[in-house]
Amino acid sequence: MIVRIAGFSQESVTDGPGLCSVLFFQGCHHACTGCHNPQSWGINKGEEIEIEDLIQRFQFTPLLSGFTFSGGEPFLQPEAAACIAEYVKSKELNLWIYTGYTWEELLSHLPEPGFQKLIRLADGIVEGPYRKELRDLSLPYRGSSNQRIILPEASLRQKQVVLWSES
Ligand code: SF4
């Protein structure tokens, strides 16, 4: 299976709890004003790569505690993202996904191929578009106050939004 990516960062301490690798997916249609990564918008840009080849770039060092999907919009390539997520979870890493969709929008896509699998493989979903007027640098792991960090498995089970908290 092929995936289109904008880039890969082996180590980050700002894109999820602990030390995590970050995979940036290519393609985003949310067009948030003030987006941190507008070069990731074009769906025909970036790098197209076989997932088998991509995962050769990942280094699962002992210090690594997590893996983050960012963008771009990872949910534009749900089946490819779910395939990579499955591999990352086999390494027992915490998986977070950044998306410009709200949680409610993600739920409306659940029947589509890959969506539910990807949501269920994630340990945390940072959801919602970046809104410049709600920018808040004091918030951990997100840029604006409309964005929530959701625990997907618990939220699906309890049929209500369950939020991640740092403590
Ligand atoms: S969802 Fe993320 S990548 Fe897409 S436009 Fe908004 S901030 Fe940029």
Short mmCIF file of C-alpha atoms and ligand atoms in Angstrom, two decimals:
data_model
loop_
_atom_site.label_atom_id
_atom_site.label_comp_id
_atom_site.label_asym_id
_atom_site.label_seq_id
_atom_site.Cartn_x
_atom_site.Cartn_y
_atom_site.Cartn_z
CA MET A 1 0.00 0.00 0.00
CA ILE A 2 1.18 3.50 -0.82
CA VAL A 3 1.04 6.57 1.42
CA ARG A 4 1.76 10.21 0.62
CA ILE A 5 3.75 11.97 3.31
CA ALA A 6 5.01 15.49 3.95
CA GLY A 7 7.88 14.38 6.16
CA PHE A 8 9.11 12.39 9.12
CA SER A 9 10.77 13.53 12.32
CA GLN A 10 12.50 10.93 14.43
CA GLU A 11 12.27 12.82 17.71
CA SER A 12 9.95 15.48 19.11
CA VAL A 13 8.90 16.51 22.61
CA THR A 14 6.11 18.86 21.53
CA ASP A 15 3.83 16.62 19.44
CA GLY A 16 2.67 14.28 22.18
CA PRO A 17 3.61 13.14 25.68
CA GLY A 18 7.21 12.04 26.14
CA LEU A 19 9.65 11.56 23.30
CA CYS A 20 7.86 10.70 20.09
CA SER A 21 8.48 10.26 16.40
CA VAL A 22 6.22 12.27 14.11
CA LEU A 23 4.94 11.26 10.69
CA PHE A 24 3.50 14.19 8.71
CA PHE A 25 0.86 13.13 6.19
CA GLN A 26 0.52 15.05 2.94
CA GLY A 27 -2.76 16.65 1.95
CA CYS A 28 -5.15 18.81 3.94
CA HIS A 29 -8.38 20.54 2.97
CA HIS A 30 -9.14 22.34 6.24
CA ALA A 31 -7.21 25.48 5.20
CA CYS A 32 -6.85 26.88 8.73
CA THR A 33 -5.69 30.51 8.82
CA GLY A 34 -2.28 30.53 10.49
CA CYS A 35 -1.62 26.83 9.78
CA HIS A 36 1.85 25.81 10.99
CA ASN A 37 2.43 23.59 7.95
CA PRO A 38 0.74 24.94 4.79
CA GLN A 39 3.21 23.10 2.53
CA SER A 40 1.42 19.92 3.62
CA TRP A 41 -1.90 20.98 2.01
CA GLY A 42 -1.43 19.91 -1.60
CA ILE A 43 -2.74 16.38 -2.16
CA ASN A 44 -0.36 15.83 -5.08
CA LYS A 45 2.71 17.19 -3.33
CA GLY A 46 5.02 15.60 -0.79
CA GLU A 47 6.47 12.13 -1.22
CA GLU A 48 4.63 9.03 -2.33
CA ILE A 49 6.13 5.93 -0.78
CA GLU A 50 5.34 2.26 -0.18
CA ILE A 51 4.53 1.70 3.49
CA GLU A 52 7.01 -1.18 3.59
CA ASP A 53 9.76 1.24 2.58
CA LEU A 54 8.58 4.01 4.87
CA ILE A 55 8.73 1.92 8.02
CA GLN A 56 12.38 1.19 7.35
CA ARG A 57 13.01 4.84 8.30
CA PHE A 58 11.51 4.45 11.76
CA GLN A 59 13.95 3.90 14.62
CA PHE A 60 12.38 2.43 17.71
CA THR A 61 15.01 3.49 20.24
CA PRO A 62 14.52 2.62 23.94
CA LEU A 63 13.90 6.31 24.78
CA LEU A 64 11.00 6.59 22.36
CA SER A 65 7.64 6.48 24.15
CA GLY A 66 5.25 7.55 21.44
CA PHE A 67 4.48 8.06 17.80
CA THR A 68 2.39 10.87 16.37
CA PHE A 69 0.55 11.26 13.08
CA SER A 70 0.30 14.89 12.05
CA GLY A 71 -0.12 16.77 8.84
CA GLY A 72 -1.59 17.54 6.69
CA GLU A 73 -4.65 15.53 7.50
CA PRO A 74 -3.96 11.88 8.40
CA PHE A 75 -7.65 11.00 7.97
CA LEU A 76 -7.46 11.82 4.24
CA GLN A 77 -5.54 8.53 3.90
CA PRO A 78 -7.32 6.45 6.54
CA GLU A 79 -6.47 3.00 5.25
CA ALA A 80 -2.77 3.72 4.79
CA ALA A 81 -2.65 5.51 8.14
CA ALA A 82 -4.38 2.55 9.84
CA CYS A 83 -1.84 0.18 8.30
CA ILE A 84 1.06 2.25 9.68
CA ALA A 85 -0.74 2.65 13.00
CA GLU A 86 -1.03 -1.11 13.33
CA TYR A 87 2.72 -1.45 12.87
CA VAL A 88 3.48 1.34 15.37
CA LYS A 89 1.15 -0.22 17.96
CA SER A 90 2.94 -3.56 17.53
CA LYS A 91 5.96 -1.74 19.01
CA GLU A 92 3.86 -0.89 22.09
CA LEU A 93 4.11 2.86 21.57
CA ASN A 94 1.56 5.48 22.54
CA LEU A 95 -0.08 6.69 19.30
CA TRP A 96 -1.52 10.18 18.95
CA ILE A 97 -3.19 11.58 15.85
CA TYR A 98 -3.66 15.25 14.99
CA THR A 99 -6.67 15.97 12.81
CA GLY A 100 -8.51 19.04 11.58
CA TYR A 101 -11.79 17.11 11.86
CA THR A 102 -13.78 17.49 15.05
CA TRP A 103 -14.55 14.33 17.00
CA GLU A 104 -18.17 14.53 15.87
CA GLU A 105 -17.09 14.77 12.23
CA LEU A 106 -14.84 11.75 12.67
CA LEU A 107 -17.77 9.77 14.07
CA SER A 108 -19.86 10.63 11.01
CA HIS A 109 -17.14 9.03 8.85
CA LEU A 110 -16.95 5.81 10.90
CA PRO A 111 -18.49 3.58 8.19
CA GLU A 112 -15.81 4.57 5.67
CA PRO A 113 -12.92 2.16 5.08
CA GLY A 114 -10.08 2.63 7.56
CA PHE A 115 -11.70 5.31 9.71
CA GLN A 116 -12.89 3.18 12.59
CA LYS A 117 -9.74 1.09 12.64
CA LEU A 118 -7.55 4.19 12.73
CA ILE A 119 -9.61 5.81 15.47
CA ARG A 120 -9.52 2.66 17.60
CA LEU A 121 -5.77 2.24 17.20
CA ALA A 122 -5.11 5.78 18.49
CA ASP A 123 -4.48 6.41 22.18
CA GLY A 124 -5.18 10.11 21.78
CA ILE A 125 -6.74 12.27 19.08
CA VAL A 126 -6.01 16.00 19.01
CA GLU A 127 -9.05 17.20 17.11
CA GLY A 128 -10.46 20.24 15.43
CA PRO A 129 -9.08 22.91 13.12
CA TYR A 130 -6.53 25.44 14.32
CA ARG A 131 -8.34 28.72 14.95
CA LYS A 132 -6.02 31.69 15.03
CA GLU A 133 -8.38 33.85 17.09
CA LEU A 134 -8.41 31.18 19.80
CA ARG A 135 -4.62 30.72 19.85
CA ASP A 136 -3.41 29.78 23.34
CA LEU A 137 0.25 28.91 23.87
CA SER A 138 -0.41 27.73 27.44
CA LEU A 139 -2.30 24.67 26.23
CA PRO A 140 -0.23 21.49 26.07
CA TYR A 141 0.08 19.86 22.63
CA ARG A 142 -2.39 22.08 20.80
CA GLY A 143 -2.52 25.56 19.38
CA SER A 144 -6.03 26.89 19.96
CA SER A 145 -8.57 26.48 22.72
CA ASN A 146 -11.27 24.89 20.52
CA GLN A 147 -9.05 21.83 20.03
CA ARG A 148 -9.57 18.90 22.37
CA ILE A 149 -7.42 15.89 23.15
CA ILE A 150 -9.77 12.94 23.12
CA LEU A 151 -9.35 9.40 24.39
CA PRO A 152 -11.00 7.53 21.51
CA GLU A 153 -11.53 4.08 22.97
CA ALA A 154 -13.11 5.40 26.18
CA SER A 155 -15.18 7.93 24.22
CA LEU A 156 -16.57 5.25 21.91
CA ARG A 157 -17.28 2.90 24.82
CA GLN A 158 -19.01 5.54 26.96
CA LYS A 159 -20.72 7.18 23.98
CA GLN A 160 -19.54 10.58 25.16
CA VAL A 161 -16.37 12.58 24.82
CA VAL A 162 -13.67 11.55 27.30
CA LEU A 163 -10.77 13.97 27.43
CA TRP A 164 -7.10 13.23 28.00
CA SER A 165 -5.52 15.01 30.92
CA GLU A 166 -1.87 15.42 31.76
CA SER A 167 -2.07 14.14 35.34
S1 SF4 B 1 -5.81 20.89 9.94
FE1 SF4 B 1 -3.68 21.20 10.53
S2 SF4 B 1 -2.49 20.97 8.64
FE2 SF4 B 1 -4.62 21.25 8.04
S3 SF4 B 1 -4.83 23.44 7.65
FE3 SF4 B 1 -5.44 23.09 9.78
S4 SF4 B 1 -3.58 23.40 11.00
FE4 SF4 B 1 -2.95 23.14 8.86
#
